[in-house]
Amino acid sequence: MTDETSGGERMKIVIGYALWTTLCAAAAGVALSLVHTWFFSYHPSRPGLWSTLFEDVVTTLGIAAGQGAVALVSGSVLAQLGRPLHATVLLGLVVGLFDFVMNFLQMAVPRTELGWVPDLVILAGATVAITAFGARIPRAVP
């Protein structure tokens, strides 16, 4: 396989990983939005319930799209450095799981809520760290 072809294959994997990461983060966020709307938020009427749920889901999808973009950029940088991603399906699931756990913790224990900017920085940093972990070069087995 030529270097150009392997680079193209690496980028296809990175793009697929970014899409999968977006889907996993969105699924985790939508599930948490449902939990938040029905158990943790006050809504005086049925339209209030749907409004809360809609606003939560829209915010979740925006954050998931941002995490997908972070995964695409960090995966692209690693691919350009010749570090292919491994176990991308698992990596995307780990990103979604991290989102779910972090957001559930902040919802269940409000003292852990840091605010929008720190939350977004933590989510982006976790996505970069998980992506970098998936691009590490495996050790040779002796």
PDB file of C-alpha atoms in Angstrom:
ATOM      1  CA  MET A   1       0.000   0.000   0.000  1.00  0.00           C
ATOM      2  CA  THR A   2       1.374   3.403  -0.885  1.00  0.00           C
ATOM      3  CA  ASP A   3       1.741   6.143   1.683  1.00  0.00           C
ATOM      4  CA  GLU A   4      -0.949   8.246  -0.024  1.00  0.00           C
ATOM      5  CA  THR A   5      -3.434   5.388   0.084  1.00  0.00           C
ATOM      6  CA  SER A   6      -2.739   4.583   3.730  1.00  0.00           C
ATOM      7  CA  GLY A   7      -3.139   8.283   4.576  1.00  0.00           C
ATOM      8  CA  GLY A   8      -6.486   8.295   2.786  1.00  0.00           C
ATOM      9  CA  GLU A   9      -7.578   5.182   4.657  1.00  0.00           C
ATOM     10  CA  ARG A  10      -6.528   6.747   7.950  1.00  0.00           C
ATOM     11  CA  MET A  11      -8.613   9.827   7.181  1.00  0.00           C
ATOM     12  CA  LYS A  12     -11.660   7.685   6.348  1.00  0.00           C
ATOM     13  CA  ILE A  13     -11.277   6.036   9.740  1.00  0.00           C
ATOM     14  CA  VAL A  14     -10.934   9.440  11.432  1.00  0.00           C
ATOM     15  CA  ILE A  15     -14.066  10.765   9.715  1.00  0.00           C
ATOM     16  CA  GLY A  16     -16.016   7.656  10.680  1.00  0.00           C
ATOM     17  CA  TYR A  17     -14.738   7.965  14.237  1.00  0.00           C
ATOM     18  CA  ALA A  18     -15.793  11.622  14.423  1.00  0.00           C
ATOM     19  CA  LEU A  19     -19.298  10.759  13.192  1.00  0.00           C
ATOM     20  CA  TRP A  20     -19.567   7.842  15.624  1.00  0.00           C
ATOM     21  CA  THR A  21     -18.354  10.034  18.494  1.00  0.00           C
ATOM     22  CA  THR A  22     -20.995  12.618  17.623  1.00  0.00           C
ATOM     23  CA  LEU A  23     -23.711   9.950  17.598  1.00  0.00           C
ATOM     24  CA  CYS A  24     -22.568   8.438  20.914  1.00  0.00           C
ATOM     25  CA  ALA A  25     -22.353  11.837  22.621  1.00  0.00           C
ATOM     26  CA  ALA A  26     -25.767  12.788  21.221  1.00  0.00           C
ATOM     27  CA  ALA A  27     -27.354   9.527  22.396  1.00  0.00           C
ATOM     28  CA  ALA A  28     -25.912   9.936  25.883  1.00  0.00           C
ATOM     29  CA  GLY A  29     -27.070  13.543  25.996  1.00  0.00           C
ATOM     30  CA  VAL A  30     -30.593  12.780  24.777  1.00  0.00           C
ATOM     31  CA  ALA A  31     -30.936   9.993  27.352  1.00  0.00           C
ATOM     32  CA  LEU A  32     -29.791  12.376  30.050  1.00  0.00           C
ATOM     33  CA  SER A  33     -32.144  15.082  28.746  1.00  0.00           C
ATOM     34  CA  LEU A  34     -35.034  12.661  29.222  1.00  0.00           C
ATOM     35  CA  VAL A  35     -33.908  11.887  32.780  1.00  0.00           C
ATOM     36  CA  HIS A  36     -33.441  15.580  33.539  1.00  0.00           C
ATOM     37  CA  THR A  37     -36.806  16.605  32.125  1.00  0.00           C
ATOM     38  CA  TRP A  38     -38.863  13.956  33.879  1.00  0.00           C
ATOM     39  CA  PHE A  39     -37.081  13.713  37.221  1.00  0.00           C
ATOM     40  CA  PHE A  40     -35.000  16.826  37.934  1.00  0.00           C
ATOM     41  CA  SER A  41     -36.767  19.819  36.386  1.00  0.00           C
ATOM     42  CA  TYR A  42     -39.921  21.684  37.254  1.00  0.00           C
ATOM     43  CA  HIS A  43     -42.481  22.188  34.526  1.00  0.00           C
ATOM     44  CA  PRO A  44     -45.886  23.567  35.463  1.00  0.00           C
ATOM     45  CA  SER A  45     -47.657  22.264  32.368  1.00  0.00           C
ATOM     46  CA  ARG A  46     -47.369  19.771  29.526  1.00  0.00           C
ATOM     47  CA  PRO A  47     -46.056  22.445  27.110  1.00  0.00           C
ATOM     48  CA  GLY A  48     -43.472  23.337  29.768  1.00  0.00           C
ATOM     49  CA  LEU A  49     -42.322  19.717  29.837  1.00  0.00           C
ATOM     50  CA  TRP A  50     -41.903  19.626  26.050  1.00  0.00           C
ATOM     51  CA  SER A  51     -40.194  23.015  26.036  1.00  0.00           C
ATOM     52  CA  THR A  52     -37.691  21.866  28.669  1.00  0.00           C
ATOM     53  CA  LEU A  53     -37.052  18.619  26.818  1.00  0.00           C
ATOM     54  CA  PHE A  54     -36.632  20.412  23.474  1.00  0.00           C
ATOM     55  CA  GLU A  55     -34.206  22.958  24.918  1.00  0.00           C
ATOM     56  CA  ASP A  56     -32.161  20.211  26.597  1.00  0.00           C
ATOM     57  CA  VAL A  57     -31.987  18.137  23.416  1.00  0.00           C
ATOM     58  CA  VAL A  58     -30.975  21.119  21.263  1.00  0.00           C
ATOM     59  CA  THR A  59     -28.194  21.998  23.700  1.00  0.00           C
ATOM     60  CA  THR A  60     -27.092  18.366  23.810  1.00  0.00           C
ATOM     61  CA  LEU A  61     -26.931  18.096  20.022  1.00  0.00           C
ATOM     62  CA  GLY A  62     -24.844  21.268  19.833  1.00  0.00           C
ATOM     63  CA  ILE A  63     -22.378  19.952  22.390  1.00  0.00           C
ATOM     64  CA  ALA A  64     -22.245  16.555  20.635  1.00  0.00           C
ATOM     65  CA  ALA A  65     -21.506  18.272  17.319  1.00  0.00           C
ATOM     66  CA  GLY A  66     -18.692  20.186  19.009  1.00  0.00           C
ATOM     67  CA  GLN A  67     -17.250  16.979  20.420  1.00  0.00           C
ATOM     68  CA  GLY A  68     -17.419  15.412  16.966  1.00  0.00           C
ATOM     69  CA  ALA A  69     -15.493  18.382  15.584  1.00  0.00           C
ATOM     70  CA  VAL A  70     -12.888  18.023  18.328  1.00  0.00           C
ATOM     71  CA  ALA A  71     -12.592  14.297  17.555  1.00  0.00           C
ATOM     72  CA  LEU A  72     -12.188  15.075  13.846  1.00  0.00           C
ATOM     73  CA  VAL A  73      -9.488  17.692  14.389  1.00  0.00           C
ATOM     74  CA  SER A  74      -7.530  15.695  16.959  1.00  0.00           C
ATOM     75  CA  GLY A  75      -7.862  12.481  14.929  1.00  0.00           C
ATOM     76  CA  SER A  76      -6.733  14.321  11.796  1.00  0.00           C
ATOM     77  CA  VAL A  77      -3.666  15.693  13.542  1.00  0.00           C
ATOM     78  CA  LEU A  78      -2.791  12.226  14.793  1.00  0.00           C
ATOM     79  CA  ALA A  79      -3.359  10.722  11.328  1.00  0.00           C
ATOM     80  CA  GLN A  80      -1.078  13.357   9.794  1.00  0.00           C
ATOM     81  CA  LEU A  81       1.572  12.327  12.307  1.00  0.00           C
ATOM     82  CA  GLY A  82       1.192   8.715  11.146  1.00  0.00           C
ATOM     83  CA  ARG A  83      -0.634   7.519  14.259  1.00  0.00           C
ATOM     84  CA  PRO A  84      -3.703   5.539  13.158  1.00  0.00           C
ATOM     85  CA  LEU A  85      -6.725   5.221  15.425  1.00  0.00           C
ATOM     86  CA  HIS A  86      -7.503   1.821  16.923  1.00  0.00           C
ATOM     87  CA  ALA A  87     -10.800   0.544  18.396  1.00  0.00           C
ATOM     88  CA  THR A  88     -12.755   3.567  17.180  1.00  0.00           C
ATOM     89  CA  VAL A  89     -16.125   2.029  18.049  1.00  0.00           C
ATOM     90  CA  LEU A  90     -15.032   1.611  21.649  1.00  0.00           C
ATOM     91  CA  LEU A  91     -13.511   5.099  21.741  1.00  0.00           C
ATOM     92  CA  GLY A  92     -16.789   6.682  20.632  1.00  0.00           C
ATOM     93  CA  LEU A  93     -18.673   4.722  23.280  1.00  0.00           C
ATOM     94  CA  VAL A  94     -16.182   5.880  25.926  1.00  0.00           C
ATOM     95  CA  VAL A  95     -16.759   9.517  24.908  1.00  0.00           C
ATOM     96  CA  GLY A  96     -20.528   9.017  25.240  1.00  0.00           C
ATOM     97  CA  LEU A  97     -20.124   7.261  28.591  1.00  0.00           C
ATOM     98  CA  PHE A  98     -17.888  10.052  29.882  1.00  0.00           C
ATOM     99  CA  ASP A  99     -20.487  12.640  28.841  1.00  0.00           C
ATOM    100  CA  PHE A 100     -23.285  10.727  30.510  1.00  0.00           C
ATOM    101  CA  VAL A 101     -21.424  10.203  33.785  1.00  0.00           C
ATOM    102  CA  MET A 102     -20.141  13.769  34.002  1.00  0.00           C
ATOM    103  CA  ASN A 103     -23.506  15.344  33.226  1.00  0.00           C
ATOM    104  CA  PHE A 104     -25.445  12.949  35.463  1.00  0.00           C
ATOM    105  CA  LEU A 105     -23.092  13.703  38.339  1.00  0.00           C
ATOM    106  CA  GLN A 106     -23.573  17.436  37.822  1.00  0.00           C
ATOM    107  CA  MET A 107     -27.324  16.998  37.659  1.00  0.00           C
ATOM    108  CA  ALA A 108     -27.579  14.746  40.724  1.00  0.00           C
ATOM    109  CA  VAL A 109     -25.030  16.695  42.788  1.00  0.00           C
ATOM    110  CA  PRO A 110     -25.421  20.377  41.823  1.00  0.00           C
ATOM    111  CA  ARG A 111     -22.279  21.395  43.750  1.00  0.00           C
ATOM    112  CA  THR A 112     -20.189  19.684  41.059  1.00  0.00           C
ATOM    113  CA  GLU A 113     -21.560  22.008  38.368  1.00  0.00           C
ATOM    114  CA  LEU A 114     -18.693  24.264  37.298  1.00  0.00           C
ATOM    115  CA  GLY A 115     -20.423  26.380  34.653  1.00  0.00           C
ATOM    116  CA  TRP A 116     -20.565  26.283  30.870  1.00  0.00           C
ATOM    117  CA  VAL A 117     -16.994  27.214  30.003  1.00  0.00           C
ATOM    118  CA  PRO A 118     -15.263  24.738  32.330  1.00  0.00           C
ATOM    119  CA  ASP A 119     -17.741  22.015  31.324  1.00  0.00           C
ATOM    120  CA  LEU A 120     -17.046  22.536  27.633  1.00  0.00           C
ATOM    121  CA  VAL A 121     -13.295  22.611  28.240  1.00  0.00           C
ATOM    122  CA  ILE A 122     -13.530  19.357  30.225  1.00  0.00           C
ATOM    123  CA  LEU A 123     -15.609  17.668  27.494  1.00  0.00           C
ATOM    124  CA  ALA A 124     -13.228  18.823  24.756  1.00  0.00           C
ATOM    125  CA  GLY A 125     -10.188  17.770  26.786  1.00  0.00           C
ATOM    126  CA  ALA A 126     -11.699  14.362  27.492  1.00  0.00           C
ATOM    127  CA  THR A 127     -12.438  13.895  23.784  1.00  0.00           C
ATOM    128  CA  VAL A 128      -8.848  14.782  22.858  1.00  0.00           C
ATOM    129  CA  ALA A 129      -7.467  12.488  25.576  1.00  0.00           C
ATOM    130  CA  ILE A 130      -9.670   9.568  24.536  1.00  0.00           C
ATOM    131  CA  THR A 131      -8.725  10.095  20.883  1.00  0.00           C
ATOM    132  CA  ALA A 132      -5.020  10.260  21.727  1.00  0.00           C
ATOM    133  CA  PHE A 133      -5.352   7.089  23.799  1.00  0.00           C
ATOM    134  CA  GLY A 134      -6.853   5.356  20.757  1.00  0.00           C
ATOM    135  CA  ALA A 135      -3.907   6.400  18.616  1.00  0.00           C
ATOM    136  CA  ARG A 136      -1.141   5.112  20.811  1.00  0.00           C
ATOM    137  CA  ILE A 137       1.223   2.707  19.154  1.00  0.00           C
ATOM    138  CA  PRO A 138       0.690  -0.815  20.485  1.00  0.00           C
ATOM    139  CA  ARG A 139       3.643  -2.455  22.195  1.00  0.00           C
ATOM    140  CA  ALA A 140       5.284  -5.399  20.547  1.00  0.00           C
ATOM    141  CA  VAL A 141       4.597  -8.607  22.417  1.00  0.00           C
ATOM    142  CA  PRO A 142       7.895 -10.256  23.416  1.00  0.00           C
TER     143      PRO A 142
END
